[in-house]
Amino acid sequence: MRITYLGHSSVIIELAGLKVLTDPLLRLRVLHLRRVAPDATPEQLADTDLILVSHAHHDHLDTRSLKLVGGTPRLLCPAPARRAAAAAGLRPEVMAAGGHARVGEAEVEAVRADHDGRRYPHHRRSEALGFVVRGAGGSVYFAGDTGWFEGIGDVGAVDVALLPVAGWGPHLGPGHLNPEEAASAAALISPRVAIPIHWGTYERIAMTVVGHRADPARRFCDQLAELAPGVAAELLEPGASLDVAPSA
């Protein structure tokens, strides 16, 4: 199994003969944000089989980024994200927490996330999801965007957990894990490997960042080493990959 962190919440998961892409955000500028990490390459995006969209926020469901992926991948998303995903020319399949979908030789389960997934501020609060992908060679939990909630550790046994630890600014609003909360979640889930995501990729245009962009990810890794030394914390810079051997 190979995990490639493209930046923000965009991750390529390769297992069971599939290439899975999460929350593609690939453009240099999106609304008031500018990319400060390396771009994804066409080669990385080629032959994507499945796209998982956690919710309808523009930094997780960007129609122009979906078009950059190319091909005809399947796309799974919560109901509030369906219309925007369809605008990219794809045929989204709606899921809700607890639902399952078979994709090739892999099983995908939609799980709860504590996050307001509405696309626009005037819309009603709407569902956001995480996903668990299981297949030959391993299993991965992609948390999407989430805050802390009772039962955050109840995703079952997984080899890899992809957990958000920051965002695109110095402050986090409701519905987001900070690095220490994300480490606590990882300790509860107890994967073999935990990888911080949702950091170090976008900044507000004209915003000056104090400190290093990787600080939230480092804080996550340091805290997890204290809470659960048996879980391997792997900090992947945007563009980097990690091969995870099948569990014994």
XYZ file of C-alpha atoms in Angstrom:
248
model
C 0.000 0.000 0.000
C 1.277 3.461 -0.872
C 0.157 6.787 0.584
C 1.042 10.031 -1.230
C 0.268 13.340 0.468
C -0.527 15.979 -2.166
C -1.285 18.678 0.407
C -4.276 19.992 2.372
C -6.724 17.028 2.475
C -5.678 15.628 -0.894
C -4.126 12.186 -0.537
C -3.563 9.366 -3.011
C -4.183 5.921 -1.538
C -3.026 2.971 -3.621
C -4.252 -0.421 -2.450
C -6.128 -3.451 -3.756
C -5.265 -2.459 -7.319
C -7.020 0.901 -6.940
C -5.878 4.499 -6.955
C -8.055 6.516 -4.576
C -7.889 10.324 -4.338
C -9.340 12.244 -1.406
C -10.724 15.814 -1.478
C -8.798 17.007 -4.555
C -7.616 20.611 -4.180
C -4.975 21.121 -6.834
C -5.081 24.733 -8.020
C -2.610 27.515 -7.298
C -5.390 29.828 -6.085
C -8.800 28.987 -4.669
C -10.983 31.884 -3.498
C -8.817 33.813 -0.993
C -6.187 31.075 -0.712
C -2.890 30.589 -2.512
C -0.916 27.383 -2.703
C 2.481 27.451 -1.001
C 3.365 23.769 -1.539
C 4.466 21.891 -4.682
C 1.772 21.163 -7.264
C 0.493 17.678 -7.940
C 1.766 16.329 -11.251
C -0.388 14.914 -14.053
C 1.444 11.621 -13.595
C 0.340 11.451 -9.959
C -3.296 12.024 -10.920
C -3.378 9.686 -13.915
C -5.548 6.581 -13.750
C -7.462 7.607 -10.637
C -10.185 5.023 -9.989
C -12.078 6.619 -7.101
C -12.501 10.079 -5.597
C -13.704 10.489 -2.026
C -15.197 13.892 -1.163
C -15.741 14.477 2.541
C -17.956 17.588 2.305
C -18.943 20.521 0.135
C -16.587 23.264 1.362
C -14.678 24.849 -1.500
C -11.299 23.774 -0.108
C -12.440 20.128 -0.178
C -14.732 20.077 -3.205
C -13.239 22.234 -5.938
C -14.880 21.616 -9.301
C -11.903 22.834 -11.324
C -9.620 20.489 -9.417
C -11.988 17.605 -10.099
C -11.718 18.370 -13.804
C -7.918 18.271 -13.562
C -8.061 14.655 -12.428
C -9.410 13.518 -15.783
C -10.778 10.151 -16.772
C -14.031 8.757 -15.411
C -13.391 7.871 -11.785
C -16.221 7.002 -9.439
C -16.939 9.671 -6.847
C -18.459 9.103 -3.405
C -19.717 12.050 -1.362
C -22.377 13.143 1.145
C -25.676 14.377 -0.287
C -24.957 18.132 0.114
C -21.884 17.769 -2.117
C -23.684 16.046 -4.979
C -24.654 19.093 -7.040
C -21.213 20.695 -6.989
C -19.520 17.387 -7.826
C -21.883 16.864 -10.751
C -20.925 20.307 -12.070
C -17.460 18.880 -12.728
C -18.963 16.402 -15.171
C -18.806 13.423 -12.821
C -21.643 11.214 -11.600
C -21.456 11.380 -7.809
C -22.752 8.519 -5.692
C -24.248 9.706 -2.416
C -23.314 8.094 0.879
C -24.277 8.669 4.502
C -22.483 7.660 7.683
C -22.724 3.894 8.098
C -23.085 3.248 4.372
C -20.884 0.884 2.362
C -19.813 0.767 -1.278
C -17.871 -1.856 -3.188
C -15.257 -0.437 -5.552
C -13.277 -3.041 -7.411
C -11.639 -5.254 -4.804
C -12.017 -2.673 -2.027
C -14.785 -1.899 0.455
C -15.487 1.730 1.325
C -17.366 2.686 4.476
C -18.628 6.206 5.155
C -18.171 7.245 8.782
C -19.179 10.201 10.892
C -17.316 13.501 10.965
C -18.126 16.440 13.235
C -17.987 19.331 10.786
C -20.469 21.704 9.174
C -20.252 20.721 5.516
C -22.491 23.388 3.960
C -21.111 24.900 0.746
C -22.302 28.450 1.382
C -22.844 30.300 4.687
C -26.567 30.885 4.046
C -27.239 27.169 3.522
C -28.407 24.882 6.311
C -25.836 22.953 8.320
C -25.095 19.794 6.353
C -23.320 16.486 6.679
C -19.618 15.866 6.366
C -18.096 12.400 6.238
C -14.928 10.451 6.796
C -14.179 7.244 4.917
C -12.548 3.897 5.661
C -11.114 1.994 2.690
C -10.282 -1.692 3.155
C -8.776 -4.073 0.635
C -5.950 -6.462 -0.094
C -2.783 -4.901 1.256
C -4.264 -2.716 3.957
C -6.885 -0.354 5.323
C -6.994 3.436 5.621
C -9.152 5.856 7.617
C -9.488 9.282 5.986
C -11.068 11.635 8.521
C -11.830 14.477 6.103
C -12.454 17.579 8.203
C -13.648 16.951 11.734
C -13.666 18.175 15.279
C -13.586 16.002 18.372
C -16.685 13.927 19.083
C -17.672 10.995 21.252
C -16.852 7.868 19.288
C -14.127 9.396 17.129
C -12.061 6.278 17.760
C -14.774 3.851 16.685
C -13.737 3.291 13.076
C -12.465 -0.230 13.611
C -8.969 -1.585 13.137
C -7.041 0.233 10.402
C -3.455 0.228 9.227
C -3.253 3.947 8.450
C -5.122 6.964 9.845
C -5.099 10.271 7.936
C -6.026 12.966 10.450
C -6.434 16.736 9.968
C -4.261 18.820 12.284
C -4.590 22.424 11.055
C -6.007 24.439 8.149
C -5.027 27.432 6.058
C -4.696 30.099 8.761
C -3.306 30.608 12.259
C -6.654 29.926 13.934
C -9.057 26.992 13.749
C -12.814 27.407 13.928
C -15.338 24.900 15.272
C -15.318 21.460 13.720
C -11.542 21.160 13.429
C -9.075 19.036 15.361
C -6.001 20.807 16.660
C -2.738 18.820 16.634
C -3.123 17.606 20.197
C -6.734 16.522 19.690
C -5.759 14.738 16.490
C -3.027 12.893 18.389
C -5.561 11.868 21.032
C -7.848 10.587 18.276
C -4.975 8.617 16.755
C -4.208 7.090 20.144
C -7.829 5.917 20.418
C -7.919 4.546 16.870
C -4.517 2.872 17.340
C -3.530 2.429 13.684
C -0.131 1.108 12.730
C 0.673 4.459 11.095
C -0.816 7.929 11.619
C -0.233 10.715 9.095
C -1.144 14.385 9.694
C -2.997 16.105 6.837
C -4.721 19.481 6.262
C -1.612 21.557 6.935
C 1.145 23.472 5.169
C -0.442 23.813 1.741
C -2.570 26.972 1.454
C -2.459 30.419 3.027
C -4.654 33.452 2.778
C -3.450 35.769 0.052
C -1.409 38.613 1.626
C -1.255 36.811 4.980
C 2.105 36.655 6.716
C 2.665 33.417 8.603
C 4.647 33.536 11.816
C 6.636 30.351 12.380
C 6.925 27.273 10.231
C 4.073 25.832 8.212
C 4.917 22.322 9.390
C 4.588 23.175 13.093
C 1.062 21.676 13.492
C 2.217 18.413 11.918
C 5.291 18.289 14.158
C 3.177 18.992 17.232
C 0.900 16.114 16.237
C 3.828 13.724 15.849
C 5.416 14.790 19.140
C 2.160 14.447 21.069
C 1.365 11.075 19.527
C 4.809 9.774 20.482
C 3.922 10.552 24.109
C 0.356 9.219 24.021
C 0.833 6.102 21.895
C 4.479 5.219 21.248
C 3.349 2.045 19.475
C 1.767 4.101 16.666
C 4.223 5.280 14.018
C 3.698 8.987 13.321
C 4.825 9.826 9.780
C 5.146 13.450 8.699
C 4.875 13.599 4.911
C 5.702 16.864 3.190
C 3.334 17.659 0.296
C 4.351 15.480 -2.632
C 5.980 12.780 -0.505
C 4.956 9.112 -0.444
C 5.087 6.327 2.108
C 4.946 2.603 1.420
C 3.187 0.632 4.155
C 3.819 -3.110 4.186
C 0.835 -5.415 4.713
C 0.201 -6.262 8.349
C 1.466 -9.633 9.493
